[in-house]
Amino acid sequence: VFLYLIFFKAEKKGVSSTIVGFIFGCFALFNFLTSLIMGKYLVQIGAKFMFIAGMFVSGCVTILFGFLHRAPDGPIFIGLCFLVRAMDAIGFAAAATASFSILINAFPQNVATVVGTLEVFTGLGLVLGPPIGGFLYQSFGYEVPFIALGSVMLCMVPLNMIILPNYNSVPKKDSFLKLIVLPKVAILCLNIFGLSSCIAFLDPTMSLFVLEKFKLPVGYVGLVFLALALPYALSSPLLGFLSDKKPSLRKWLLIVGAFLTTLCYFFLGPAPILHIESQLWLFILMMVLNGFALSMIGIPIYPEAINSAYENGFEEGLNLLGLVSGLFGALWALGIRGGEPTCGGDVVFTLINAAPQSSPTLNLPEP
């Protein structure tokens, strides 16, 4: 939503394309730094408090997103965009770091299954977000989707305060540097970076590509996203269960997943060297395979990193889980910075600048 707000209202609000890039980079920068800080001091802050505080901040700034367009043009609007975007990154980093640590600490023998189950709901969010947001936008206006989603998140705060137990642990002297110098962990960090870059590249480009290339109605663009989200959501718990039962298969899941992802991106366009005409059925097929391949990469990463840490003398507990979650959260943020504003954003600006100003599909912000 923020993507469309900035891209399609930038000129009206006096925001240049350079400033837009900095605003998007602001999220990744704060997410990167906050993930490292939260992961390092998870035990001292408290996992439950960190998660609840992150949810509260995210709910508040989500509501504020809906009112940004009311801000005065120029520097005030730009400053508020930076502020809200940065606070969103901080809230997200806190909630994500704490949630992974809490769940993995609660189910230490089924790490991959837990991660796979979490990714089901990530996929559901990708599936249900566009149609629900589109309905609210069309029925009630631009602000209501933000208010509705933010209110739901705020309602979860007291519920989690009651349900979640307190997890107490003793701080250890382990550090990110000691963790990342492990060869296996370093390779897994590269996998996280590549995974988030691949997903982030599609965020700003896919909808505009489908609209321009295949001339689909705006209402059908959300259905194209299902081709990526559904295979990802449905395959994640199965791959997680398989990864826990057969740990030896994890490296092959990573290898095959990386190969399939590379193949899918060659055929999405498709690449000019293939000399193949772009067709809707081929695009959707590659999206389906890509969703499955991304799940193959993402699910084995956490259990492999934790096992590698145990093998190299790290002690079990929230301290290690915070380090792993914080490190991977930071690498995820770096991947988003590389994939979305740097590569994907350039494509979006090219498409927008090349599009006729009278185009009804490109001049209306989508929720």
Short mmCIF file of C-alpha atoms in Angstrom, two decimals:
data_model
loop_
_atom_site.label_atom_id
_atom_site.label_comp_id
_atom_site.label_asym_id
_atom_site.label_seq_id
_atom_site.Cartn_x
_atom_site.Cartn_y
_atom_site.Cartn_z
CA VAL A 1 0.00 0.00 0.00
CA PHE A 2 2.79 2.36 0.90
CA LEU A 3 4.38 1.65 -2.47
CA TYR A 4 1.36 2.94 -4.38
CA LEU A 5 0.86 5.88 -2.03
CA ILE A 6 4.35 7.16 -2.74
CA PHE A 7 4.62 6.29 -6.44
CA PHE A 8 1.28 7.67 -7.53
CA LYS A 9 1.17 10.69 -5.21
CA ALA A 10 4.85 11.63 -5.38
CA GLU A 11 4.52 14.44 -7.89
CA LYS A 12 1.42 15.86 -6.22
CA LYS A 13 3.08 15.84 -2.81
CA GLY A 14 6.35 17.30 -4.06
CA VAL A 15 8.40 14.12 -3.61
CA SER A 16 11.12 13.34 -6.14
CA SER A 17 12.02 9.83 -7.22
CA THR A 18 15.30 10.15 -5.30
CA ILE A 19 13.49 10.92 -2.05
CA VAL A 20 11.12 8.01 -2.70
CA GLY A 21 14.13 5.70 -2.85
CA PHE A 22 15.41 7.03 0.46
CA ILE A 23 11.99 6.54 2.07
CA PHE A 24 11.92 2.91 1.00
CA GLY A 25 15.53 2.42 2.05
CA CYS A 26 14.66 3.91 5.44
CA PHE A 27 12.50 0.88 6.27
CA ALA A 28 15.24 -1.59 5.39
CA LEU A 29 17.89 0.39 7.28
CA PHE A 30 15.88 0.62 10.50
CA ASN A 31 14.71 -2.98 10.16
CA PHE A 32 18.32 -4.11 9.75
CA LEU A 33 19.64 -2.17 12.74
CA THR A 34 16.66 -2.92 14.99
CA SER A 35 16.74 -6.65 14.23
CA LEU A 36 20.35 -6.83 15.37
CA ILE A 37 19.65 -4.83 18.53
CA MET A 38 16.49 -6.77 19.38
CA GLY A 39 18.20 -10.10 18.75
CA LYS A 40 21.17 -9.17 20.92
CA TYR A 41 19.10 -7.92 23.87
CA LEU A 42 16.06 -10.22 23.58
CA VAL A 43 16.71 -11.80 26.98
CA GLN A 44 17.30 -8.48 28.74
CA ILE A 45 14.20 -6.84 27.22
CA GLY A 46 12.00 -9.91 27.53
CA ALA A 47 10.56 -11.87 24.62
CA LYS A 48 6.93 -11.33 25.62
CA PHE A 49 7.30 -7.59 26.17
CA MET A 50 9.21 -7.20 22.89
CA PHE A 51 6.53 -9.03 20.92
CA ILE A 52 3.63 -7.11 22.46
CA ALA A 53 5.39 -3.75 22.09
CA GLY A 54 6.19 -4.52 18.45
CA MET A 55 2.56 -5.41 17.76
CA PHE A 56 1.36 -2.20 19.42
CA VAL A 57 3.74 0.01 17.44
CA SER A 58 2.89 -1.75 14.16
CA GLY A 59 -0.84 -1.37 14.78
CA CYS A 60 -0.51 2.35 15.50
CA VAL A 61 1.64 3.16 12.48
CA THR A 62 -0.59 1.06 10.20
CA ILE A 63 -3.48 3.34 11.13
CA LEU A 64 -1.27 6.39 10.58
CA PHE A 65 -0.46 5.15 7.07
CA GLY A 66 -4.07 5.79 6.13
CA PHE A 67 -3.81 9.46 7.07
CA LEU A 68 -0.46 10.35 5.50
CA HIS A 69 -2.12 11.70 2.36
CA ARG A 70 -3.76 14.38 4.51
CA ALA A 71 -0.40 15.86 5.49
CA PRO A 72 0.67 19.16 3.87
CA ASP A 73 2.69 18.84 0.69
CA GLY A 74 6.44 19.12 0.68
CA PRO A 75 8.84 18.69 3.63
CA ILE A 76 6.14 17.92 6.22
CA PHE A 77 4.77 15.04 4.15
CA ILE A 78 8.27 13.73 3.45
CA GLY A 79 9.28 13.94 7.12
CA LEU A 80 6.15 12.11 8.25
CA CYS A 81 6.77 9.41 5.64
CA PHE A 82 10.27 8.85 7.02
CA LEU A 83 9.01 8.81 10.61
CA VAL A 84 6.11 6.41 10.03
CA ARG A 85 8.19 4.17 7.80
CA ALA A 86 10.98 3.98 10.41
CA MET A 87 8.56 3.23 13.26
CA ASP A 88 6.93 0.52 11.15
CA ALA A 89 10.33 -1.09 10.64
CA ILE A 90 11.10 -0.97 14.38
CA GLY A 91 7.75 -2.50 15.32
CA PHE A 92 8.05 -5.20 12.69
CA ALA A 93 11.60 -6.12 13.74
CA ALA A 94 10.61 -6.38 17.41
CA ALA A 95 7.53 -8.52 16.78
CA ALA A 96 9.21 -10.80 14.21
CA THR A 97 12.37 -11.39 16.27
CA ALA A 98 10.41 -12.16 19.42
CA SER A 99 7.75 -14.33 17.75
CA PHE A 100 10.25 -16.68 16.10
CA SER A 101 12.25 -16.95 19.33
CA ILE A 102 9.17 -17.67 21.46
CA LEU A 103 7.80 -20.36 19.16
CA ILE A 104 11.10 -22.11 18.56
CA ASN A 105 11.81 -22.04 22.31
CA ALA A 106 8.40 -23.63 22.92
CA PHE A 107 8.91 -26.38 20.29
CA PRO A 108 12.68 -27.03 20.18
CA GLN A 109 12.34 -30.48 18.59
CA ASN A 110 10.12 -29.31 15.72
CA VAL A 111 11.73 -26.09 14.54
CA ALA A 112 11.11 -26.60 10.83
CA THR A 113 7.50 -27.64 11.42
CA VAL A 114 6.91 -24.53 13.51
CA VAL A 115 8.49 -22.27 10.88
CA GLY A 116 6.45 -24.00 8.16
CA THR A 117 3.25 -23.48 10.11
CA LEU A 118 4.05 -19.80 10.55
CA GLU A 119 4.59 -19.46 6.81
CA VAL A 120 1.08 -20.82 6.19
CA PHE A 121 -0.26 -17.66 7.76
CA THR A 122 2.21 -15.56 5.83
CA GLY A 123 0.77 -17.07 2.68
CA LEU A 124 -2.78 -16.52 3.91
CA GLY A 125 -1.95 -12.87 4.47
CA LEU A 126 -0.70 -12.58 0.90
CA VAL A 127 -3.79 -14.37 -0.39
CA LEU A 128 -6.46 -12.56 1.64
CA GLY A 129 -4.83 -9.14 1.82
CA PRO A 130 -5.49 -7.94 -1.75
CA PRO A 131 -9.17 -8.97 -2.02
CA ILE A 132 -10.11 -7.81 1.50
CA GLY A 133 -8.16 -4.58 1.13
CA GLY A 134 -9.65 -4.03 -2.31
CA PHE A 135 -13.18 -4.54 -1.02
CA LEU A 136 -12.66 -2.10 1.86
CA TYR A 137 -11.06 0.44 -0.46
CA GLN A 138 -13.80 0.25 -3.06
CA SER A 139 -16.59 0.29 -0.47
CA PHE A 140 -15.38 2.75 2.16
CA GLY A 141 -12.44 4.71 0.74
CA TYR A 142 -8.69 4.91 1.04
CA GLU A 143 -8.32 5.23 4.82
CA VAL A 144 -10.52 2.33 5.96
CA PRO A 145 -8.20 -0.59 4.99
CA PHE A 146 -5.42 0.91 7.12
CA ILE A 147 -7.71 1.61 10.05
CA ALA A 148 -9.23 -1.88 9.90
CA LEU A 149 -5.89 -3.72 9.76
CA GLY A 150 -4.30 -1.52 12.42
CA SER A 151 -7.29 -2.01 14.72
CA VAL A 152 -7.06 -5.79 14.36
CA MET A 153 -3.39 -5.67 15.34
CA LEU A 154 -4.14 -3.49 18.35
CA CYS A 155 -6.89 -5.87 19.45
CA MET A 156 -4.30 -8.66 19.49
CA VAL A 157 -2.18 -6.81 22.05
CA PRO A 158 -4.33 -7.48 25.18
CA LEU A 159 -5.03 -11.01 23.94
CA ASN A 160 -1.31 -11.78 23.78
CA MET A 161 -0.74 -10.15 27.15
CA ILE A 162 -3.12 -12.70 28.66
CA ILE A 163 -2.18 -15.81 26.68
CA LEU A 164 1.60 -15.64 26.26
CA PRO A 165 3.68 -16.94 29.17
CA ASN A 166 6.79 -15.16 30.41
CA TYR A 167 10.05 -16.68 29.20
CA ASN A 168 12.95 -16.06 31.56
CA SER A 169 16.54 -16.80 30.63
CA VAL A 170 20.04 -15.85 31.71
CA PRO A 171 21.99 -13.59 29.28
CA LYS A 172 25.00 -15.27 27.66
CA LYS A 173 28.18 -13.83 26.15
CA ASP A 174 27.55 -15.22 22.68
CA SER A 175 27.62 -12.65 19.87
CA PHE A 176 26.53 -12.17 16.26
CA LEU A 177 30.17 -12.22 15.14
CA LYS A 178 30.77 -15.61 16.72
CA LEU A 179 27.62 -16.90 15.03
CA ILE A 180 28.12 -15.50 11.53
CA VAL A 181 31.72 -16.72 11.19
CA LEU A 182 30.44 -20.30 11.25
CA PRO A 183 30.69 -21.40 7.58
CA LYS A 184 27.28 -23.07 7.49
CA VAL A 185 25.57 -20.07 9.10
CA ALA A 186 27.29 -17.70 6.67
CA ILE A 187 25.97 -19.70 3.72
CA LEU A 188 22.48 -19.75 5.24
CA CYS A 189 22.67 -15.95 5.62
CA LEU A 190 23.33 -15.69 1.89
CA ASN A 191 20.27 -17.86 1.30
CA ILE A 192 18.13 -15.54 3.45
CA PHE A 193 19.45 -12.52 1.57
CA GLY A 194 18.71 -14.10 -1.80
CA LEU A 195 15.25 -15.29 -0.72
CA SER A 196 14.12 -11.86 0.48
CA SER A 197 15.60 -10.17 -2.61
CA CYS A 198 13.62 -12.48 -4.88
CA ILE A 199 10.35 -11.81 -3.05
CA ALA A 200 10.97 -8.06 -2.72
CA PHE A 201 11.72 -7.70 -6.42
CA LEU A 202 8.25 -8.99 -7.28
CA ASP A 203 6.41 -6.64 -4.89
CA PRO A 204 6.70 -3.41 -6.91
CA THR A 205 6.98 -4.95 -10.36
CA MET A 206 4.58 -7.85 -10.76
CA SER A 207 1.25 -6.01 -10.67
CA LEU A 208 2.40 -3.33 -13.11
CA PHE A 209 3.95 -5.93 -15.41
CA VAL A 210 0.71 -7.92 -15.53
CA LEU A 211 -1.36 -4.78 -16.19
CA GLU A 212 0.91 -3.55 -18.97
CA LYS A 213 1.86 -6.86 -20.60
CA PHE A 214 -1.33 -8.91 -20.45
CA LYS A 215 -3.90 -6.04 -20.23
CA LEU A 216 -5.72 -7.72 -17.34
CA PRO A 217 -8.40 -5.80 -15.43
CA VAL A 218 -7.20 -4.46 -12.11
CA GLY A 219 -9.50 -6.83 -10.23
CA TYR A 220 -7.71 -9.86 -11.69
CA VAL A 221 -4.23 -8.77 -10.63
CA GLY A 222 -4.84 -10.02 -7.08
CA LEU A 223 -5.62 -13.47 -8.48
CA VAL A 224 -2.19 -13.60 -10.09
CA PHE A 225 -0.65 -13.13 -6.64
CA LEU A 226 -2.43 -16.33 -5.58
CA ALA A 227 -0.19 -18.28 -7.94
CA LEU A 228 2.77 -17.41 -5.73
CA ALA A 229 1.16 -17.28 -2.29
CA LEU A 230 -0.91 -20.48 -2.35
CA PRO A 231 1.91 -22.92 -3.26
CA TYR A 232 4.11 -21.22 -0.68
CA ALA A 233 1.48 -21.50 2.06
CA LEU A 234 0.39 -25.06 1.26
CA SER A 235 3.87 -26.52 0.87
CA SER A 236 5.50 -24.87 3.92
CA PRO A 237 4.07 -27.14 6.68
CA LEU A 238 4.71 -30.26 4.60
CA LEU A 239 8.31 -29.27 3.92
CA GLY A 240 8.72 -28.34 7.58
CA PHE A 241 7.49 -31.73 8.74
CA LEU A 242 9.75 -33.48 6.21
CA SER A 243 12.71 -31.36 7.28
CA ASP A 244 12.25 -32.29 10.94
CA LYS A 245 11.81 -36.01 10.20
CA LYS A 246 14.67 -36.20 7.68
CA PRO A 247 17.31 -33.59 8.59
CA SER A 248 19.65 -34.96 5.93
CA LEU A 249 17.26 -33.68 3.24
CA ARG A 250 17.59 -30.04 4.29
CA LYS A 251 20.64 -29.27 2.17
CA TRP A 252 18.97 -30.84 -0.88
CA LEU A 253 15.86 -28.75 -0.30
CA LEU A 254 18.05 -25.65 -0.30
CA ILE A 255 19.93 -26.68 -3.44
CA VAL A 256 16.86 -27.71 -5.45
CA GLY A 257 14.92 -24.67 -4.25
CA ALA A 258 17.68 -22.31 -5.36
CA PHE A 259 17.89 -23.99 -8.76
CA LEU A 260 14.12 -23.85 -9.29
CA THR A 261 13.98 -20.19 -8.23
CA THR A 262 16.69 -19.28 -10.74
CA LEU A 263 14.87 -21.18 -13.47
CA CYS A 264 11.57 -19.48 -12.65
CA TYR A 265 13.05 -15.99 -12.86
CA PHE A 266 14.55 -16.79 -16.25
CA PHE A 267 11.10 -17.73 -17.55
CA LEU A 268 8.99 -15.06 -15.79
CA GLY A 269 9.95 -12.33 -18.24
CA PRO A 270 11.07 -14.43 -20.00
CA ALA A 271 14.78 -13.61 -20.35
CA PRO A 272 15.68 -12.25 -23.83
CA ILE A 273 18.28 -14.98 -24.36
CA LEU A 274 15.48 -17.59 -24.37
CA HIS A 275 13.73 -15.97 -27.35
CA ILE A 276 10.32 -16.97 -25.96
CA GLU A 277 7.22 -14.82 -26.15
CA SER A 278 5.74 -13.83 -22.80
CA GLN A 279 2.39 -15.53 -22.18
CA LEU A 280 0.02 -15.42 -19.25
CA TRP A 281 -0.12 -19.21 -18.74
CA LEU A 282 3.69 -19.41 -18.64
CA PHE A 283 3.87 -16.51 -16.20
CA ILE A 284 1.36 -18.13 -13.83
CA LEU A 285 3.07 -21.53 -14.07
CA MET A 286 6.41 -19.97 -13.15
CA MET A 287 4.79 -18.17 -10.23
CA VAL A 288 3.41 -21.46 -8.91
CA LEU A 289 6.80 -23.16 -9.18
CA ASN A 290 8.47 -20.12 -7.66
CA GLY A 291 6.21 -20.19 -4.61
CA PHE A 292 7.07 -23.84 -4.02
CA ALA A 293 10.79 -23.21 -4.59
CA LEU A 294 10.91 -20.27 -2.19
CA SER A 295 9.33 -22.46 0.47
CA MET A 296 12.03 -25.08 -0.10
CA ILE A 297 14.67 -22.44 0.60
CA GLY A 298 13.04 -20.74 3.57
CA ILE A 299 11.92 -23.66 5.71
CA PRO A 300 15.23 -25.52 6.41
CA ILE A 301 17.23 -22.37 7.23
CA TYR A 302 16.30 -21.90 10.89
CA PRO A 303 16.81 -25.52 12.07
CA GLU A 304 20.07 -25.79 10.16
CA ALA A 305 21.44 -22.59 11.70
CA ILE A 306 20.41 -23.59 15.23
CA ASN A 307 21.90 -27.08 14.88
CA SER A 308 25.14 -25.60 13.54
CA ALA A 309 25.31 -23.27 16.54
CA TYR A 310 24.78 -26.15 18.97
CA GLU A 311 27.53 -28.15 17.26
CA ASN A 312 29.94 -25.25 17.73
CA GLY A 313 29.43 -24.70 21.44
CA PHE A 314 26.48 -22.31 21.68
CA GLU A 315 24.21 -22.93 24.64
CA GLU A 316 20.52 -23.67 24.21
CA GLY A 317 18.01 -21.03 25.20
CA LEU A 318 16.42 -17.73 24.25
CA ASN A 319 19.79 -16.01 23.97
CA LEU A 320 20.81 -18.12 20.95
CA LEU A 321 17.33 -17.99 19.43
CA GLY A 322 17.37 -14.21 19.69
CA LEU A 323 20.72 -14.05 17.93
CA VAL A 324 19.54 -16.32 15.10
CA SER A 325 16.22 -14.49 14.68
CA GLY A 326 17.88 -11.08 14.82
CA LEU A 327 20.60 -12.03 12.37
CA PHE A 328 18.19 -13.52 9.84
CA GLY A 329 15.83 -10.57 10.29
CA ALA A 330 18.68 -8.19 9.50
CA LEU A 331 19.71 -10.18 6.42
CA TRP A 332 16.06 -10.29 5.32
CA ALA A 333 15.95 -6.48 5.54
CA LEU A 334 19.12 -6.17 3.47
CA GLY A 335 17.62 -8.44 0.83
CA ILE A 336 14.48 -6.32 0.70
CA ARG A 337 16.64 -3.21 0.28
CA GLY A 338 18.48 -4.83 -2.60
CA GLY A 339 15.43 -6.32 -4.32
CA GLU A 340 12.66 -3.75 -3.98
CA PRO A 341 13.88 -0.15 -4.17
CA THR A 342 17.19 -0.82 -5.98
CA CYS A 343 16.14 -3.25 -8.71
CA GLY A 344 12.37 -3.52 -8.62
CA GLY A 345 11.85 0.18 -7.96
CA ASP A 346 13.78 1.16 -11.09
CA VAL A 347 11.46 -1.04 -13.15
CA VAL A 348 8.40 0.54 -11.57
CA PHE A 349 9.56 4.08 -12.27
CA THR A 350 10.30 3.12 -15.87
CA LEU A 351 6.81 1.66 -16.32
CA ILE A 352 5.12 4.63 -14.65
CA ASN A 353 7.04 7.20 -16.65
CA ALA A 354 6.34 5.33 -19.88
CA ALA A 355 2.63 4.87 -19.13
CA PRO A 356 0.07 7.33 -20.58
CA GLN A 357 -1.04 9.86 -17.98
CA SER A 358 -4.66 9.13 -18.80
CA SER A 359 -4.39 5.45 -17.93
CA PRO A 360 -7.14 4.71 -15.40
CA THR A 361 -5.38 1.64 -14.05
CA LEU A 362 -2.13 3.38 -13.20
CA ASN A 363 -3.40 6.68 -11.85
CA LEU A 364 -5.45 5.16 -9.02
CA PRO A 365 -3.69 3.90 -5.90
CA GLU A 366 -4.44 0.30 -5.07
CA PRO A 367 -4.77 -0.75 -1.40
#
